[in-house]
Amino acid sequence: MHKETARLIELDRAHTLVAHIGAVLSWDQETYMPPRAIEERSDQLALIEGLAHQKAVDPEIGELLAALEAKDDLDPVEKAYVRVMRREYDRETKFPEAFVTEYAKAASMSQAAWAEARKNNDFASFAPHLERMIQLNREKASYLNPLARPYDVLLDLFEPGSTRASVAKVFNVMKSYLVDILGRINACPQIEDKCHGLRVDRDVQEKISRYLMKVLGYDRARGRLDVSAHPFTTTLGADDVRITTRYLEDYFPSSLFSTIHESGHALYELGIDPHPEYRGTRLAEAASMAVHESQSRLWENIIGRSHAFWEHHFPAVAALLGEAGENLDLDSFVASINRVVPSLIRTEADEVTYGLHVIARFELESALFEGNLKVQDVPEAWRAAYRELLGIASPDDRNGCLQDVHWSMGAFGYFPSYALGNLYAAQFWGTLRAQLQVVETRIAAGETRCVLDWLRTNIHQRGQSLTPGELVETVTGSALDPVWFERYLREKYSRIYGF
Ligand code: ZN
């Protein structure tokens, strides 16, 4: 290792420590902080964020990177580390300070306007803010790469290496099979959701969550489960990754699947260890948003909603449910948690329709950036997209184009990650299945450890040492291919719905 790399690691670790301190404060704010503490907490967070930013823009980092980039004898890990640090450093230093301040101010006003607009179902009052956030994001993209198309630059922020064209290529394939599968399901008799309306006490739901965390191999000496309004996972240290869930008394699968989903994220974070010398650096972070999402979806949907998994674990959950679950049996439970129903709200969507919600957003935001759609026409374009893709459309904007916070924050290019996560998950799963013989039989016998071990070796451990494109290529032998997800869905849902 070159001495410049060693110094870079030292500076990077100091940044990570400050970022983790900030994460402790944010975690506390979402879970235990008493409400009146918010004012000083905001000041504390602002101070820590300022400190983290200072550490990230240290000119010495720029000098070290330039020195390392001029060398031709970097080892492969060093090379990957320089790539990661260059990306982060540019992101932190390429924007003029005036722009950063202006952006932060506009985003905070836009978010407040969005919350009001959603409450009052009043898109017109939000439209000027949306316009402004699009404009500011064009500027943001031009600072990062003035030669590329703005939407490509924004996509790359979340999914390194992706462009509008590369995402459209996989989404167009996915769109056609999702619409086809949904059509087939719609033509079959609907499944009854036997979990709906079952009253299950919070402490019983908590016991189920803890049982599942143990099953999945989530080490409680390195994590925690708490409650928050919106479930999340947060990393406070290499050996401290915490999750939250939320309990709905009349729908226990909500907490159950939130816990599995967040545990999937936590297992990824806890498994990252690309190289002992790079612990606590940004090389030891997730490959991308979409790869992160692939890990949560793989556990939540592919394993957690499979018949095989519940063959072993349903009796334990039924015992915890007691009387509340007396009308449930293995088959009706598995059918209930796999019901497919086109709905207006993305966050409530099932595995089949979820991708269609994301495709609608991707097509609309790329049209906004390419200049093919005006902000004022978004509500009608949203309805048209939903009619085309899902066969339903919201009469109001509250449950239509105003439902998500992302655009109000200026997070354009973020949505595709959610659906790419499903595609990665299916491709990883297909490979895992081919390499680990009879994995379903092992899962049905209660053995999920083999899955975690495979994910650890092939995905988790590597951190950012490979780009998402290199990772999928290395692990599965081919580039991201939506056919894996298609095969998975057709096999599963033709069995469940009988088409
Ligand atoms: Zn997630």
Coordinates of C-alpha atoms and ligand atoms in Angstrom, one line a residue:
M1 CA 0.0 0.0 0.0
H2 CA 1.3 3.5 -0.9
K3 CA 1.8 6.0 1.9
E4 CA -0.7 8.3 0.2
T5 CA -3.3 5.6 0.5
A6 CA -2.6 5.0 4.2
R7 CA -3.0 8.8 4.8
L8 CA -6.2 8.8 2.8
I9 CA -7.6 6.0 4.9
E10 CA -6.7 8.0 8.1
L11 CA -8.6 11.1 6.9
D12 CA -11.5 9.0 5.6
R13 CA -11.9 7.1 8.9
A14 CA -12.2 10.4 10.8
H15 CA -15.0 11.4 8.4
T16 CA -16.7 8.0 9.0
L17 CA -16.6 8.5 12.8
V18 CA -18.2 11.9 12.6
A19 CA -20.9 10.6 10.2
H20 CA -21.7 7.7 12.6
I21 CA -22.0 10.2 15.5
G22 CA -24.5 12.1 13.4
A23 CA -26.3 8.8 12.7
V24 CA -26.7 8.2 16.5
L25 CA -28.4 11.5 16.9
S26 CA -30.7 10.9 13.9
W27 CA -31.6 7.4 15.1
D28 CA -32.4 8.8 18.6
Q29 CA -34.6 11.5 17.0
E30 CA -36.7 8.9 15.2
T31 CA -37.1 6.5 18.1
Y32 CA -36.8 7.8 21.7
M33 CA -36.2 11.6 21.7
P34 CA -38.9 13.5 23.6
P35 CA -40.7 15.9 21.2
R36 CA -39.6 19.2 22.8
A37 CA -35.9 18.3 22.3
I38 CA -36.2 18.9 18.5
E39 CA -34.9 22.4 18.5
E40 CA -31.5 21.7 20.0
R41 CA -31.3 18.4 18.2
S42 CA -31.5 20.2 14.9
D43 CA -28.6 22.5 15.9
Q44 CA -26.6 19.4 17.1
L45 CA -27.2 17.7 13.8
A46 CA -26.4 20.8 11.7
L47 CA -23.1 21.1 13.6
I48 CA -22.1 17.5 13.1
E49 CA -23.1 17.6 9.4
G50 CA -21.0 20.8 9.0
L51 CA -18.1 18.9 10.6
A52 CA -18.5 15.9 8.4
H53 CA -18.6 18.1 5.3
Q54 CA -15.4 19.9 6.4
K55 CA -13.7 16.5 6.7
A56 CA -14.9 15.4 3.4
V57 CA -13.7 18.5 1.5
D58 CA -10.2 18.6 3.1
P59 CA -7.9 19.8 0.3
E60 CA -5.4 17.2 1.4
I61 CA -7.8 14.5 0.1
G62 CA -7.7 16.2 -3.3
E63 CA -3.9 16.2 -3.3
L64 CA -3.6 12.6 -2.2
L65 CA -6.1 11.5 -4.9
A66 CA -4.2 13.4 -7.6
A67 CA -0.9 11.8 -6.5
L68 CA -2.4 8.3 -6.4
E69 CA -4.2 8.7 -9.8
A70 CA -0.8 9.6 -11.3
K71 CA 0.7 6.2 -10.3
D72 CA 0.5 3.1 -12.4
D73 CA 1.2 0.5 -9.7
L74 CA -1.9 0.6 -7.6
D75 CA -3.1 -2.8 -6.4
P76 CA -6.7 -3.7 -7.3
V77 CA -8.1 -2.8 -3.9
E78 CA -6.3 0.5 -3.9
K79 CA -7.6 1.2 -7.4
A80 CA -11.1 0.6 -6.3
Y81 CA -10.6 2.8 -3.2
V82 CA -9.3 5.7 -5.3
R83 CA -12.3 5.4 -7.6
V84 CA -14.7 5.5 -4.7
M85 CA -13.0 8.4 -2.9
R86 CA -12.7 10.4 -6.2
R87 CA -16.5 10.1 -6.7
E88 CA -17.3 11.2 -3.1
Y89 CA -14.7 14.0 -3.2
D90 CA -16.1 15.4 -6.5
R91 CA -19.6 15.2 -5.1
E92 CA -18.6 17.2 -2.1
T93 CA -16.4 19.8 -3.7
K94 CA -17.8 20.5 -7.2
F95 CA -20.7 22.7 -6.1
P96 CA -20.1 26.4 -5.3
E97 CA -21.1 27.2 -1.7
A98 CA -23.8 29.7 -2.9
F99 CA -25.4 26.9 -4.8
V100 CA -25.4 24.5 -1.9
T101 CA -27.1 27.1 0.4
E102 CA -29.7 28.0 -2.3
Y103 CA -30.4 24.3 -2.9
A104 CA -30.9 23.5 0.7
K105 CA -33.2 26.4 1.2
A106 CA -35.3 25.7 -1.9
A107 CA -35.5 22.0 -1.0
S108 CA -36.8 22.7 2.5
M109 CA -39.4 25.2 1.2
S110 CA -40.4 22.7 -1.5
Q111 CA -40.9 19.9 1.0
A112 CA -43.1 22.0 3.2
A113 CA -45.1 23.1 0.2
W114 CA -45.5 19.5 -0.9
A115 CA -46.8 18.4 2.5
E116 CA -49.4 21.2 2.4
A117 CA -50.3 20.5 -1.2
R118 CA -50.8 16.8 -0.5
K119 CA -53.0 17.6 2.5
N120 CA -55.1 20.0 0.5
N121 CA -55.0 17.9 -2.7
D122 CA -53.7 21.1 -4.4
F123 CA -51.0 20.3 -7.1
A124 CA -51.1 23.9 -8.4
S125 CA -49.6 25.3 -5.2
F126 CA -46.7 22.8 -5.4
A127 CA -46.0 23.2 -9.1
P128 CA -43.7 26.3 -8.9
H129 CA -41.6 24.4 -6.3
L130 CA -41.4 21.3 -8.5
E131 CA -40.3 23.6 -11.4
R132 CA -37.6 25.1 -9.2
M133 CA -36.3 21.7 -8.0
I134 CA -36.0 20.5 -11.6
Q135 CA -34.1 23.7 -12.5
L136 CA -31.7 23.3 -9.6
N137 CA -31.1 19.7 -10.4
R138 CA -30.2 20.6 -14.0
E139 CA -27.7 23.0 -12.5
K140 CA -26.5 20.3 -10.0
A141 CA -25.9 17.9 -12.9
S142 CA -24.0 20.5 -14.9
Y143 CA -21.6 21.1 -12.0
L144 CA -20.9 17.4 -11.9
N145 CA -20.6 16.8 -15.6
P146 CA -21.5 19.6 -18.0
L147 CA -21.1 17.3 -21.0
A148 CA -23.6 14.6 -20.1
R149 CA -27.5 14.8 -20.2
P150 CA -28.7 16.0 -16.8
Y151 CA -30.9 13.0 -16.0
D152 CA -28.1 10.6 -16.8
V153 CA -25.9 12.4 -14.2
L154 CA -28.7 12.3 -11.6
L155 CA -29.3 8.6 -12.2
D156 CA -25.6 7.9 -11.8
L157 CA -25.6 9.5 -8.3
F158 CA -27.8 6.7 -7.0
E159 CA -26.8 3.8 -9.3
P160 CA -23.2 4.3 -10.5
G161 CA -22.8 3.6 -14.2
S162 CA -26.5 3.8 -15.1
T163 CA -28.0 6.1 -17.8
R164 CA -31.5 6.8 -18.9
A165 CA -30.9 4.5 -21.9
S166 CA -29.6 1.6 -19.8
V167 CA -32.5 1.8 -17.3
A168 CA -35.1 2.2 -20.1
K169 CA -33.7 -0.9 -21.8
V170 CA -34.3 -3.1 -18.8
F171 CA -37.5 -1.3 -17.8
N172 CA -39.1 -1.7 -21.2
V173 CA -38.6 -5.5 -21.0
M174 CA -39.9 -5.6 -17.4
K175 CA -42.9 -3.5 -18.3
S176 CA -44.2 -5.8 -21.0
Y177 CA -44.0 -9.0 -18.8
L178 CA -45.4 -7.3 -15.7
V179 CA -48.4 -6.0 -17.6
D180 CA -48.8 -9.5 -19.1
I181 CA -48.6 -11.3 -15.7
L182 CA -50.9 -8.8 -14.1
G183 CA -53.5 -9.4 -16.9
R184 CA -53.3 -13.2 -16.3
I185 CA -53.7 -12.7 -12.5
N186 CA -56.7 -10.3 -13.0
A187 CA -58.4 -13.0 -15.1
C188 CA -58.2 -15.5 -12.2
P189 CA -60.4 -15.6 -9.1
Q190 CA -59.0 -13.3 -6.4
I191 CA -57.4 -14.7 -3.2
E192 CA -58.9 -13.8 0.1
D193 CA -56.6 -12.0 2.6
K194 CA -57.1 -14.0 5.7
C195 CA -54.7 -11.9 7.7
H196 CA -56.7 -8.7 7.3
G197 CA -58.5 -7.5 10.3
L198 CA -56.9 -10.1 12.7
R199 CA -56.2 -8.3 15.9
V200 CA -52.7 -9.1 17.1
D201 CA -51.2 -7.3 20.2
R202 CA -48.1 -5.3 19.7
D203 CA -46.0 -7.4 22.1
V204 CA -46.9 -10.6 20.1
Q205 CA -45.9 -8.9 16.9
E206 CA -42.7 -7.9 18.5
K207 CA -42.0 -11.5 19.5
I208 CA -42.6 -12.5 15.9
S209 CA -40.2 -9.9 14.7
R210 CA -37.5 -11.0 17.2
Y211 CA -38.0 -14.7 16.2
L212 CA -37.5 -13.8 12.5
M213 CA -34.4 -11.7 13.2
K214 CA -32.9 -14.7 14.9
V215 CA -33.9 -17.0 12.0
L216 CA -32.3 -14.8 9.5
G217 CA -29.0 -14.7 11.5
Y218 CA -29.1 -11.0 12.5
D219 CA -26.8 -10.9 15.5
R220 CA -28.4 -9.0 18.3
A221 CA -25.0 -8.2 19.9
R222 CA -24.5 -6.0 16.8
G223 CA -27.9 -4.5 16.3
R224 CA -31.3 -3.6 17.7
L225 CA -35.0 -3.5 16.9
D226 CA -37.0 -0.4 17.8
V227 CA -40.2 1.3 16.6
S228 CA -40.5 4.4 14.3
A229 CA -43.2 6.0 12.1
H230 CA -41.4 4.7 9.0
P231 CA -39.3 1.6 9.3
F232 CA -35.6 2.1 8.5
T233 CA -32.1 0.7 8.9
T234 CA -29.2 2.8 10.1
T235 CA -25.5 2.2 10.5
L236 CA -23.9 3.7 13.7
G237 CA -20.7 1.7 13.5
A238 CA -19.1 -1.4 11.9
D239 CA -20.7 -3.5 14.7
D240 CA -23.8 -1.4 15.3
V241 CA -26.5 -1.6 12.6
R242 CA -30.0 -1.0 13.9
I243 CA -33.5 -1.5 12.4
T244 CA -37.0 -0.2 13.2
T245 CA -40.4 -1.5 12.4
R246 CA -44.0 -0.4 13.1
Y247 CA -46.9 -2.3 14.5
L248 CA -50.4 -2.2 13.0
E249 CA -52.8 -3.9 15.4
D250 CA -55.2 -5.1 12.7
Y251 CA -52.6 -6.2 10.1
F252 CA -49.6 -8.1 11.6
P253 CA -47.9 -9.0 8.3
S254 CA -47.0 -5.3 8.0
S255 CA -44.5 -5.4 11.0
L256 CA -43.4 -8.9 10.1
F257 CA -42.4 -8.0 6.5
S258 CA -40.9 -4.6 7.5
T259 CA -38.7 -6.4 10.0
I260 CA -37.5 -9.0 7.4
H261 CA -37.0 -6.2 4.9
E262 CA -34.9 -4.0 7.3
S263 CA -33.1 -7.1 8.5
G264 CA -32.0 -7.7 4.9
H265 CA -30.5 -4.2 4.8
A266 CA -28.8 -4.7 8.2
L267 CA -27.3 -8.1 7.2
Y268 CA -25.8 -6.4 4.2
E269 CA -24.3 -3.6 6.2
L270 CA -23.0 -6.0 8.9
G271 CA -21.4 -8.3 6.3
I272 CA -19.3 -5.6 4.5
D273 CA -15.6 -6.2 4.9
P274 CA -13.7 -5.8 1.6
H275 CA -10.3 -5.8 3.2
P276 CA -9.1 -5.6 6.8
E277 CA -7.0 -2.5 6.0
Y278 CA -10.0 -0.6 4.7
R279 CA -12.3 -1.0 7.7
G280 CA -14.1 2.2 8.6
T281 CA -13.5 3.7 5.1
R282 CA -15.9 4.4 2.3
L283 CA -14.8 1.2 0.5
A284 CA -16.6 -0.6 3.3
E285 CA -20.0 0.8 2.2
A286 CA -22.8 -0.7 0.0
A287 CA -22.2 -0.9 -3.7
S288 CA -25.3 1.1 -4.5
M289 CA -28.9 1.9 -3.5
A290 CA -30.2 -0.7 -5.8
V291 CA -27.9 -3.4 -4.6
H292 CA -28.9 -2.5 -1.0
E293 CA -32.5 -2.9 -2.0
S294 CA -31.8 -6.2 -3.7
Q295 CA -30.7 -7.6 -0.3
S296 CA -33.8 -6.4 1.6
R297 CA -36.1 -7.6 -1.2
L298 CA -34.4 -11.0 -1.5
W299 CA -35.1 -11.7 2.2
E300 CA -38.5 -10.1 2.3
N301 CA -40.1 -11.3 -1.0
I302 CA -38.1 -14.2 -2.5
I303 CA -37.5 -16.0 0.8
G304 CA -39.9 -14.4 3.3
R305 CA -43.0 -14.9 1.0
S306 CA -42.1 -18.4 -0.2
H307 CA -44.0 -21.5 0.7
A308 CA -40.7 -23.2 1.6
F309 CA -39.8 -20.7 4.3
W310 CA -43.2 -20.9 6.0
E311 CA -43.2 -24.7 5.9
H312 CA -40.7 -24.6 8.7
H313 CA -41.6 -21.3 10.4
F314 CA -45.4 -21.1 10.2
P315 CA -46.0 -23.4 13.3
A316 CA -43.8 -21.1 15.4
V317 CA -45.5 -18.0 14.3
A318 CA -49.0 -19.6 14.7
A319 CA -48.0 -20.6 18.3
L320 CA -47.1 -16.9 19.0
L321 CA -50.4 -15.7 17.4
G322 CA -52.4 -18.0 19.6
E323 CA -56.1 -17.6 19.3
A324 CA -55.8 -14.6 16.9
G325 CA -54.3 -17.0 14.3
E326 CA -56.6 -20.0 14.7
N327 CA -58.3 -19.6 11.3
L328 CA -55.0 -19.4 9.5
D329 CA -53.2 -22.4 8.1
L330 CA -49.9 -22.6 6.2
D331 CA -51.5 -22.5 2.7
S332 CA -54.0 -19.7 3.4
F333 CA -51.3 -17.7 5.1
V334 CA -48.9 -18.0 2.2
A335 CA -51.7 -17.2 -0.3
S336 CA -52.7 -14.1 1.7
I337 CA -49.3 -12.6 1.9
N338 CA -48.9 -13.1 -1.9
R339 CA -52.1 -11.5 -3.1
V340 CA -51.7 -9.3 -6.1
V341 CA -54.0 -6.2 -6.4
P342 CA -53.4 -3.1 -8.6
S343 CA -53.4 -0.2 -6.2
L344 CA -52.8 3.6 -6.3
I345 CA -50.1 3.8 -3.7
R346 CA -46.5 2.6 -4.5
T347 CA -45.6 1.8 -0.9
E348 CA -48.5 -0.6 -0.5
A349 CA -47.9 -2.4 -3.8
D350 CA -47.2 -6.2 -4.1
E351 CA -44.2 -7.8 -5.9
V352 CA -45.9 -7.9 -9.3
T353 CA -47.3 -4.3 -9.5
Y354 CA -44.5 -2.6 -7.6
G355 CA -42.3 -2.3 -10.7
L356 CA -45.1 -0.7 -12.6
H357 CA -45.4 2.1 -10.1
V358 CA -41.7 2.7 -10.5
I359 CA -41.7 2.6 -14.3
A360 CA -44.5 5.3 -14.2
R361 CA -42.3 7.6 -12.1
F362 CA -39.1 6.9 -14.2
E363 CA -40.9 7.7 -17.5
L364 CA -42.4 10.9 -16.1
E365 CA -39.2 12.2 -14.6
S366 CA -37.1 11.4 -17.6
A367 CA -39.8 13.2 -19.7
L368 CA -39.6 16.2 -17.4
F369 CA -35.8 16.4 -17.8
E370 CA -35.8 15.7 -21.5
G371 CA -38.3 18.6 -21.9
N372 CA -41.1 16.4 -23.2
L373 CA -43.4 17.0 -20.3
K374 CA -44.4 20.3 -18.6
V375 CA -44.8 20.5 -14.8
Q376 CA -48.4 21.7 -15.2
D377 CA -49.2 18.5 -17.1
V378 CA -47.8 16.1 -14.5
P379 CA -51.2 15.2 -12.8
E380 CA -52.8 14.2 -16.1
A381 CA -49.7 12.4 -17.4
W382 CA -49.6 10.5 -14.0
R383 CA -53.2 9.4 -14.5
A384 CA -52.6 8.3 -18.0
A385 CA -49.5 6.3 -17.0
Y386 CA -51.5 4.5 -14.2
R387 CA -54.4 3.8 -16.6
E388 CA -51.9 2.3 -19.1
L389 CA -49.8 0.3 -16.6
L390 CA -52.1 -0.7 -13.8
G391 CA -55.6 -0.2 -15.3
I392 CA -56.6 2.2 -12.5
A393 CA -56.1 6.0 -11.9
S394 CA -56.6 8.2 -8.9
P395 CA -59.3 10.9 -9.3
D396 CA -57.3 13.1 -6.9
D397 CA -53.6 14.1 -6.9
R398 CA -53.1 13.3 -3.2
N399 CA -53.2 9.6 -4.1
G400 CA -51.6 10.3 -7.5
C401 CA -48.6 12.5 -8.3
L402 CA -48.4 14.0 -4.8
Q403 CA -48.0 10.7 -2.9
D404 CA -44.2 10.5 -2.7
V405 CA -41.8 12.9 -1.0
H406 CA -38.9 12.3 -3.4
W407 CA -39.5 14.9 -6.1
S408 CA -40.1 17.6 -3.5
M409 CA -36.6 16.9 -2.0
G410 CA -35.1 17.0 -5.5
A411 CA -34.3 13.3 -5.5
F412 CA -34.8 12.8 -9.2
G413 CA -33.2 9.5 -10.5
Y414 CA -33.8 7.8 -7.1
F415 CA -37.0 5.8 -8.0
P416 CA -35.4 3.4 -10.5
S417 CA -33.2 2.0 -7.7
Y418 CA -36.3 0.4 -6.0
A419 CA -37.2 -1.6 -9.1
L420 CA -33.6 -2.3 -10.1
G421 CA -33.3 -3.9 -6.6
N422 CA -35.9 -6.5 -7.5
L423 CA -34.1 -7.3 -10.8
Y424 CA -30.8 -7.7 -9.0
A425 CA -32.4 -9.8 -6.3
A426 CA -33.9 -12.2 -8.8
Q427 CA -30.6 -12.5 -10.7
F428 CA -28.6 -13.1 -7.5
W429 CA -31.2 -15.6 -6.4
G430 CA -31.2 -17.5 -9.7
T431 CA -27.4 -17.9 -9.4
L432 CA -27.5 -18.8 -5.8
R433 CA -30.1 -21.5 -6.6
A434 CA -27.9 -23.0 -9.3
Q435 CA -24.8 -23.0 -7.0
L436 CA -26.4 -24.2 -3.8
Q437 CA -28.1 -27.4 -4.6
V438 CA -31.7 -27.9 -3.3
V439 CA -31.8 -24.6 -1.5
E440 CA -35.6 -24.6 -1.2
T441 CA -35.4 -28.0 0.5
R442 CA -32.9 -26.6 2.9
I443 CA -35.0 -23.5 3.6
A444 CA -38.0 -25.7 4.2
A445 CA -36.0 -27.6 6.7
G446 CA -35.2 -24.4 8.6
E447 CA -31.8 -23.8 7.2
T448 CA -31.3 -20.2 6.0
R449 CA -27.7 -19.9 7.1
C450 CA -26.5 -21.3 3.7
V451 CA -28.2 -18.3 2.0
L452 CA -26.7 -15.8 4.3
D453 CA -23.2 -17.3 3.9
W454 CA -23.6 -17.2 0.1
L455 CA -24.7 -13.6 0.2
R456 CA -21.8 -12.7 2.5
T457 CA -19.2 -14.2 0.3
N458 CA -20.5 -13.1 -3.0
I459 CA -22.1 -9.7 -2.3
H460 CA -21.9 -8.3 1.3
Q461 CA -18.2 -8.7 1.9
R462 CA -17.2 -6.8 -1.3
G463 CA -18.6 -3.4 -0.2
Q464 CA -17.8 -0.9 -2.9
S465 CA -14.7 -2.8 -4.3
L466 CA -16.8 -3.5 -7.4
T467 CA -19.3 -1.2 -9.1
P468 CA -22.8 -2.5 -9.3
G469 CA -22.2 -3.5 -13.0
E470 CA -19.0 -5.3 -12.2
L471 CA -20.7 -7.0 -9.2
V472 CA -23.6 -8.5 -11.1
E473 CA -21.2 -9.6 -13.9
T474 CA -18.8 -11.2 -11.4
V475 CA -21.4 -12.9 -9.3
T476 CA -23.8 -14.1 -12.0
G477 CA -21.7 -14.2 -15.1
S478 CA -23.8 -11.7 -17.0
A479 CA -24.9 -8.1 -17.0
L480 CA -28.2 -7.1 -15.3
D481 CA -30.9 -9.1 -17.2
P482 CA -34.6 -8.6 -16.4
V483 CA -35.4 -12.2 -17.6
W484 CA -34.5 -13.6 -14.1
F485 CA -37.2 -11.6 -12.4
E486 CA -39.7 -12.7 -15.1
R487 CA -38.9 -16.4 -14.7
Y488 CA -39.2 -16.0 -10.9
L489 CA -42.6 -14.2 -11.1
R490 CA -44.1 -16.5 -13.7
E491 CA -43.1 -19.7 -11.8
K492 CA -44.4 -18.4 -8.5
Y493 CA -47.6 -16.7 -9.5
S494 CA -48.8 -19.3 -12.0
R495 CA -48.6 -21.7 -9.1
I496 CA -50.4 -19.3 -6.6
Y497 CA -53.1 -18.1 -9.0
G498 CA -53.3 -21.2 -11.2
F499 CA -52.8 -19.6 -14.7
Ligands
ZN1 ZN -35.5 -0.9 1.6

